[in-house]
PDB file of C-alpha atoms in Angstrom:
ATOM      1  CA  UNK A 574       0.000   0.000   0.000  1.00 45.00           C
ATOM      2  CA  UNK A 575       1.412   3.703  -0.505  1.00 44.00           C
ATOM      3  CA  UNK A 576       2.275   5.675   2.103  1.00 44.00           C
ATOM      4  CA  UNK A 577      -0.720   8.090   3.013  1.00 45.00           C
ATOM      5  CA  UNK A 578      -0.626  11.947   1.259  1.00 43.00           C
ATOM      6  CA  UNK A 579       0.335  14.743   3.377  1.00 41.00           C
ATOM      7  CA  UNK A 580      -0.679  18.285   2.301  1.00 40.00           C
ATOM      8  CA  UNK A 581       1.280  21.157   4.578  1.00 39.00           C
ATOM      9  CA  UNK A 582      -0.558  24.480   5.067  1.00 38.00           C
ATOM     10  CA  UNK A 583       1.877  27.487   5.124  1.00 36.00           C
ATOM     11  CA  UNK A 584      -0.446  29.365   6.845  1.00 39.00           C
ATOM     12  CA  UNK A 585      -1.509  29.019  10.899  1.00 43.00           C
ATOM     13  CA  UNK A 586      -4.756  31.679  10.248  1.00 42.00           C
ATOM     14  CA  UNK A 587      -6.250  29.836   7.844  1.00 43.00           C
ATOM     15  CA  UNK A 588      -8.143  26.432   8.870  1.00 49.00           C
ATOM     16  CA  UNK A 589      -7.237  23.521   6.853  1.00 53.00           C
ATOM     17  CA  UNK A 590     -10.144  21.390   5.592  1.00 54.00           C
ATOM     18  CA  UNK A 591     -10.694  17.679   3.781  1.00 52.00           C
ATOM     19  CA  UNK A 592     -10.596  18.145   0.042  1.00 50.00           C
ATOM     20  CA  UNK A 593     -14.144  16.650  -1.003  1.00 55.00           C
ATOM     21  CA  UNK A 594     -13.491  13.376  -2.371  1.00 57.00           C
ATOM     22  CA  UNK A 595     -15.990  10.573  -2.223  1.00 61.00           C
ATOM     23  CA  UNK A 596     -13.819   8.038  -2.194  1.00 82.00           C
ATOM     24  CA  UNK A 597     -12.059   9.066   0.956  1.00 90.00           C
ATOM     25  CA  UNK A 598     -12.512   6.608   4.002  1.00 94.00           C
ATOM     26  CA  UNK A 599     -11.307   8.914   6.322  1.00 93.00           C
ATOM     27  CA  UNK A 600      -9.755  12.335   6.116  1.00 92.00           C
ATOM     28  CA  UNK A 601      -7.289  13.226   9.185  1.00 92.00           C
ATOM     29  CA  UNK A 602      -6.943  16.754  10.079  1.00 92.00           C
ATOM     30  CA  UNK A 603      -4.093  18.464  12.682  1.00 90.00           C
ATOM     31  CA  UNK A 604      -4.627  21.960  13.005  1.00 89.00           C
ATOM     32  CA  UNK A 605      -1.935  23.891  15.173  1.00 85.00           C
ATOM     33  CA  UNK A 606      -3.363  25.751  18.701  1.00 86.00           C
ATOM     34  CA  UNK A 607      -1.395  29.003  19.347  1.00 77.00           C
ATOM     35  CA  UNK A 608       1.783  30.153  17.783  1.00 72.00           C
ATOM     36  CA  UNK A 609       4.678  28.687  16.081  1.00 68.00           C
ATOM     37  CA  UNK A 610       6.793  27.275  19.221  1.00 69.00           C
ATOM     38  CA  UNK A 611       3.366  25.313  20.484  1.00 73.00           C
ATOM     39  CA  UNK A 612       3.577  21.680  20.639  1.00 77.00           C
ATOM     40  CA  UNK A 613      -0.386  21.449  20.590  1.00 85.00           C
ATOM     41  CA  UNK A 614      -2.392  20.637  17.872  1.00 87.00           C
ATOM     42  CA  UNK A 615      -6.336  19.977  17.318  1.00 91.00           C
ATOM     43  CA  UNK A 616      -6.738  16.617  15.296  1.00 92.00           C
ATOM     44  CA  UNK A 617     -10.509  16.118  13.640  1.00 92.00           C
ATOM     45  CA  UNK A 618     -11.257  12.814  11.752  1.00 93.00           C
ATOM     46  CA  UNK A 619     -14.499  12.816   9.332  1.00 91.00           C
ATOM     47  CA  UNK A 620     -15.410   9.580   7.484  1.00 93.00           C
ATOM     48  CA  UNK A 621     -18.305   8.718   5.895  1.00 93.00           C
ATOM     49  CA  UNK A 622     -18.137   5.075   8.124  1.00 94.00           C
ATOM     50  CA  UNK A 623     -18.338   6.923  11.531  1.00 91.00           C
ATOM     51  CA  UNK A 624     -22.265   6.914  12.811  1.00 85.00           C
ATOM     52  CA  UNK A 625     -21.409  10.194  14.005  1.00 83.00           C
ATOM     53  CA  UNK A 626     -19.182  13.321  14.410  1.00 80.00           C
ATOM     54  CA  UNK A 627     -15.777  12.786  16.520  1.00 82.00           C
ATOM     55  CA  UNK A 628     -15.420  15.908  18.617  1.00 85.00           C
ATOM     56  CA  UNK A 629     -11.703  17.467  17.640  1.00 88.00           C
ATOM     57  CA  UNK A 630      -8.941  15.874  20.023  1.00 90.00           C
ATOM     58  CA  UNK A 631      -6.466  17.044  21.877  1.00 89.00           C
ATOM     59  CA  UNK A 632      -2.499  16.157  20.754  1.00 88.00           C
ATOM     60  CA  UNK A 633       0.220  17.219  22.478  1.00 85.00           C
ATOM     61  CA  UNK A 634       3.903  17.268  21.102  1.00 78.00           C
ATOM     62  CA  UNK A 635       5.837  18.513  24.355  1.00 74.00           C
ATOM     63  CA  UNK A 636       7.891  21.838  23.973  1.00 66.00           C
ATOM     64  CA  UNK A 637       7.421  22.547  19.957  1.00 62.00           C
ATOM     65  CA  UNK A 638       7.508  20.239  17.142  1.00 68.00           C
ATOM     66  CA  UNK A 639      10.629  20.874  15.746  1.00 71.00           C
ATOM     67  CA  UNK A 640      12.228  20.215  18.704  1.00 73.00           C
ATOM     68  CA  UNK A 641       9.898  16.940  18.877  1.00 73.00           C
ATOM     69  CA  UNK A 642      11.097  15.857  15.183  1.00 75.00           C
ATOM     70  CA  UNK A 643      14.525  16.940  15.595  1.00 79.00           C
ATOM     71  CA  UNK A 644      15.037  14.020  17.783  1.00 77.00           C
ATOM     72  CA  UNK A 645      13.195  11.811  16.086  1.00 74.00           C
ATOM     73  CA  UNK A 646      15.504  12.833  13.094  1.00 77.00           C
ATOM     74  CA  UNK A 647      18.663  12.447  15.712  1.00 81.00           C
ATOM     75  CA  UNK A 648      17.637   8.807  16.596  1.00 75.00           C
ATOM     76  CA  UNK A 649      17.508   7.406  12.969  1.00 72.00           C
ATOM     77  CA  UNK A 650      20.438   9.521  11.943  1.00 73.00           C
ATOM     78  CA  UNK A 651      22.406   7.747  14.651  1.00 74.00           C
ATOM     79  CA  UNK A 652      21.381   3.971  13.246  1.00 66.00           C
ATOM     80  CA  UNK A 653      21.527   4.634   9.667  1.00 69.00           C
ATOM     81  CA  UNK A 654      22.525   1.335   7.969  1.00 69.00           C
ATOM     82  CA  UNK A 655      22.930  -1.080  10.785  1.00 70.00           C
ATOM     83  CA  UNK A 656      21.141  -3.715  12.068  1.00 73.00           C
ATOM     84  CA  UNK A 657      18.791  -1.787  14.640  1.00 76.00           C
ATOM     85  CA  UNK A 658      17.582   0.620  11.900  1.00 77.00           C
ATOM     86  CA  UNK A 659      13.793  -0.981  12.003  1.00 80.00           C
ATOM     87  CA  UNK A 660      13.631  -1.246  15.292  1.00 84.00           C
ATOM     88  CA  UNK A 661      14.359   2.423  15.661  1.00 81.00           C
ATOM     89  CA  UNK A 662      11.932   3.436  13.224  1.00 84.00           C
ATOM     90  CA  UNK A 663       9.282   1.239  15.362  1.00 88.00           C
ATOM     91  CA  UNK A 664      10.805   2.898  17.979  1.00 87.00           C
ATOM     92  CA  UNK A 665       9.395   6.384  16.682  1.00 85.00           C
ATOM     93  CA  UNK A 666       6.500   5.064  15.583  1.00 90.00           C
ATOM     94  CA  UNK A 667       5.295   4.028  19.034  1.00 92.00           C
ATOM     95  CA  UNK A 668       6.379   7.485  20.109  1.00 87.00           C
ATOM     96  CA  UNK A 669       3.983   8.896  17.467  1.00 89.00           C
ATOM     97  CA  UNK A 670       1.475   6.740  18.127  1.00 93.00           C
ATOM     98  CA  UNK A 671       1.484   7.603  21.842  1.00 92.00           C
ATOM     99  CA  UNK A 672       0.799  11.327  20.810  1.00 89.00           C
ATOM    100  CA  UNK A 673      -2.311  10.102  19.232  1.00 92.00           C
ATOM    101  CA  UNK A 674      -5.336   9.988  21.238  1.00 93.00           C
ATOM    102  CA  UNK A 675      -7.813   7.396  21.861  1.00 91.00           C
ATOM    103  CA  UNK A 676     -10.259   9.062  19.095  1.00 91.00           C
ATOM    104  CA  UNK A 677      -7.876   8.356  16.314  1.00 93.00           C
ATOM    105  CA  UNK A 678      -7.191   4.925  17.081  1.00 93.00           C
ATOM    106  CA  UNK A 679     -11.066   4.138  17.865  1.00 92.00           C
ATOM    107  CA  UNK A 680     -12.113   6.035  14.188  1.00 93.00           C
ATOM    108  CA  UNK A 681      -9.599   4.089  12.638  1.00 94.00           C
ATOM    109  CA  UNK A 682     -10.795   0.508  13.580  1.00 93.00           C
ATOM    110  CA  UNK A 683     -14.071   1.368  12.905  1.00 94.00           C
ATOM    111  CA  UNK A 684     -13.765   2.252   9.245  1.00 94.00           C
ATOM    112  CA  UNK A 685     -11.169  -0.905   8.997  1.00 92.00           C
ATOM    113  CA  UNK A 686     -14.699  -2.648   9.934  1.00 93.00           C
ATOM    114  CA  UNK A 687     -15.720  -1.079   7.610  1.00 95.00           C
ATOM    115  CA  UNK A 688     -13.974  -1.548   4.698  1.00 94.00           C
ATOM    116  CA  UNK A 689     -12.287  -4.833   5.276  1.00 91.00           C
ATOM    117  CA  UNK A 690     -14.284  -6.510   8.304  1.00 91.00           C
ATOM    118  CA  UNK A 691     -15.946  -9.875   8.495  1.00 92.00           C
ATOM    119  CA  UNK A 692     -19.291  -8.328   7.352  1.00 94.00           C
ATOM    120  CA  UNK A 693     -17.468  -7.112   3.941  1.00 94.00           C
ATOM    121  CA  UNK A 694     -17.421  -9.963   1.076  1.00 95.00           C
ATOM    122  CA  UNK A 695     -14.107 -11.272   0.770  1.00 93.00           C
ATOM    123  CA  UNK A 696     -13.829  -9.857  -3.378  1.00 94.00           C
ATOM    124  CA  UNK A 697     -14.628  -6.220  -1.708  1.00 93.00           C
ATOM    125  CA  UNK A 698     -12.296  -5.750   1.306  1.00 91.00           C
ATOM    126  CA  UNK A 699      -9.265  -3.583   0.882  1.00 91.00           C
ATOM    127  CA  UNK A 700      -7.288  -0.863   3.036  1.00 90.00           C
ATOM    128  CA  UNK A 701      -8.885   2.702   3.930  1.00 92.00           C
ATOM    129  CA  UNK A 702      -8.180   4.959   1.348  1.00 93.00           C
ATOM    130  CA  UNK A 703      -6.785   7.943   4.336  1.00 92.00           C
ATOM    131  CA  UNK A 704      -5.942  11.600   3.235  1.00 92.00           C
ATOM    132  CA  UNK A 705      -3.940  13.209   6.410  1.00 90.00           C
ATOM    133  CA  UNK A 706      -4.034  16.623   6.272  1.00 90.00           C
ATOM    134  CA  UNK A 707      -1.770  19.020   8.708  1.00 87.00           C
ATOM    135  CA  UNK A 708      -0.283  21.910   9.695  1.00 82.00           C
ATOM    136  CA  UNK A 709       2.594  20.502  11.188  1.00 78.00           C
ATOM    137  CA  UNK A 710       5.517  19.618   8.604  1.00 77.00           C
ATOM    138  CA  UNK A 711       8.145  18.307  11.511  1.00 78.00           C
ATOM    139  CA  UNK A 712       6.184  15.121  12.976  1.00 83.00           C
ATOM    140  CA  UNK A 713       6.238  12.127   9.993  1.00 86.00           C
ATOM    141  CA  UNK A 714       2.420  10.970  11.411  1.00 89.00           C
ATOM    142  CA  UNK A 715       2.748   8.447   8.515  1.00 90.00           C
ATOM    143  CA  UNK A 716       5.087   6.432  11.247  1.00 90.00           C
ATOM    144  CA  UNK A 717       2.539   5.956  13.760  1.00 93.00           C
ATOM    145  CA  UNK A 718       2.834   2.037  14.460  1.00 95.00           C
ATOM    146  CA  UNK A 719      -0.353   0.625  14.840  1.00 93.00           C
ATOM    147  CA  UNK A 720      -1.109  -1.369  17.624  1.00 87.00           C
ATOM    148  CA  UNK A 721      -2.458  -4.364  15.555  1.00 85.00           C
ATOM    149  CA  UNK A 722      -1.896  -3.981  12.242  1.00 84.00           C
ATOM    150  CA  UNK A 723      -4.444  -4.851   9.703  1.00 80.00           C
ATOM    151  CA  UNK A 724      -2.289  -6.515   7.301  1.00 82.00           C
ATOM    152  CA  UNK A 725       0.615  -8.609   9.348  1.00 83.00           C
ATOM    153  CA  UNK A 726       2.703  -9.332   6.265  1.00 87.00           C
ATOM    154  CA  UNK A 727       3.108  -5.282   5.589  1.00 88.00           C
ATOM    155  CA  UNK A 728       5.195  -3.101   8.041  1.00 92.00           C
ATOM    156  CA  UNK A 729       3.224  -1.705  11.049  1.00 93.00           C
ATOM    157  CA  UNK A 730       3.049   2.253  10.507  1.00 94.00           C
ATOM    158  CA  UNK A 731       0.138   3.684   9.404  1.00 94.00           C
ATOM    159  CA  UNK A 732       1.313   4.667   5.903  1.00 92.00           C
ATOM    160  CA  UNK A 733       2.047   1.355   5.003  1.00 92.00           C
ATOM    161  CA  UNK A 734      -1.326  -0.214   6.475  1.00 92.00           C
ATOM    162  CA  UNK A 735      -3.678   2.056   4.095  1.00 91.00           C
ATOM    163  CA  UNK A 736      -3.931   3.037   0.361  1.00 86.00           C
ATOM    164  CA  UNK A 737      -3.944   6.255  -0.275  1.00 67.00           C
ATOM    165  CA  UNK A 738      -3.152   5.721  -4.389  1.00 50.00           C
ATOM    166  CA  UNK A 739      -6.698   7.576  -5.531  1.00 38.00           C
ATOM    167  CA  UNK A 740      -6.417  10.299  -3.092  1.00 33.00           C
TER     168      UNK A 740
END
């Protein structure tokens, strides 16, 4: 599966929204709360699966994001080509996915259900098509390990789990 899109906003006054697209399965949005140096974002799902509207949810980087991504960038800088490369890119990805809340996680299995559950004929099931859509350029959110992944034969972070080809 390709990795999922990522659209950057230059701009911190203007809201970001989904792009309409009907195919979308779900649309991730992470809009920054107060200036530059915050660490704290507002992160809104919308999917046509969900029965209804997730409130916005809280996420919260630490200091600032670039300090937050500098180390990330530190870490796998320091294990470039040897053996414990993968396990520090897991490594982040748990980090990531801690910074997640509940809401995400819960959306997500719900349109995997969706999409690809028992109730879905065999022929039909696929990934999520996901659009993730944020103001923050520093964090890779595309590493986020999920906690089970959906496909065990592809590599546990989010971008690899869903399709994001016809977004």
């Amino acid at each position: 599966a390709a990795a999922a899109r990522r659209v950057e906003t230059p701009s911190e006054s203007s809201p970001i929204a989904p792009l309409p697209d009907q195919s979308l399965d779900l649309s991730i949005v992470i809009t920054r709360v107060g200036g530059a140096a915050s660490g704290l974002y507002k992160l809104a799902l919308q999917s046509p699966h969900l029965a209804s509207a997730v409130p916005a949810a809280d996420v919260d980087l630490g200091d600032d994001s670039l300090r937050f991504a500098t180390q990330l960038i530190r870490d796998v800088g320091q294990h470039v080509n040897d053996r414990t490369t993968d396990e520090v890119l897991r490594g982040i990805g748990r980090t990531i996915s801690d910074h997640l809340p509940d809401e995400f996680w819960d959306a997500l299995g719900t349109v995997w259900k969706a999409v690809a559950g028992p109730a879905v004929p065999a022929d039909q099931r696929r990934a999520p098509v996901v659009q993730l859509l944020t103001e923050e350029p520093h964090v890779p959110w595309e590493l986020a390990v999920l906690p089970e992944p959906v496909d065990p034969d592809g590599p546990p972070f989010l971008g690899a789990q869903v399709d994001s080809d016809t977004v």
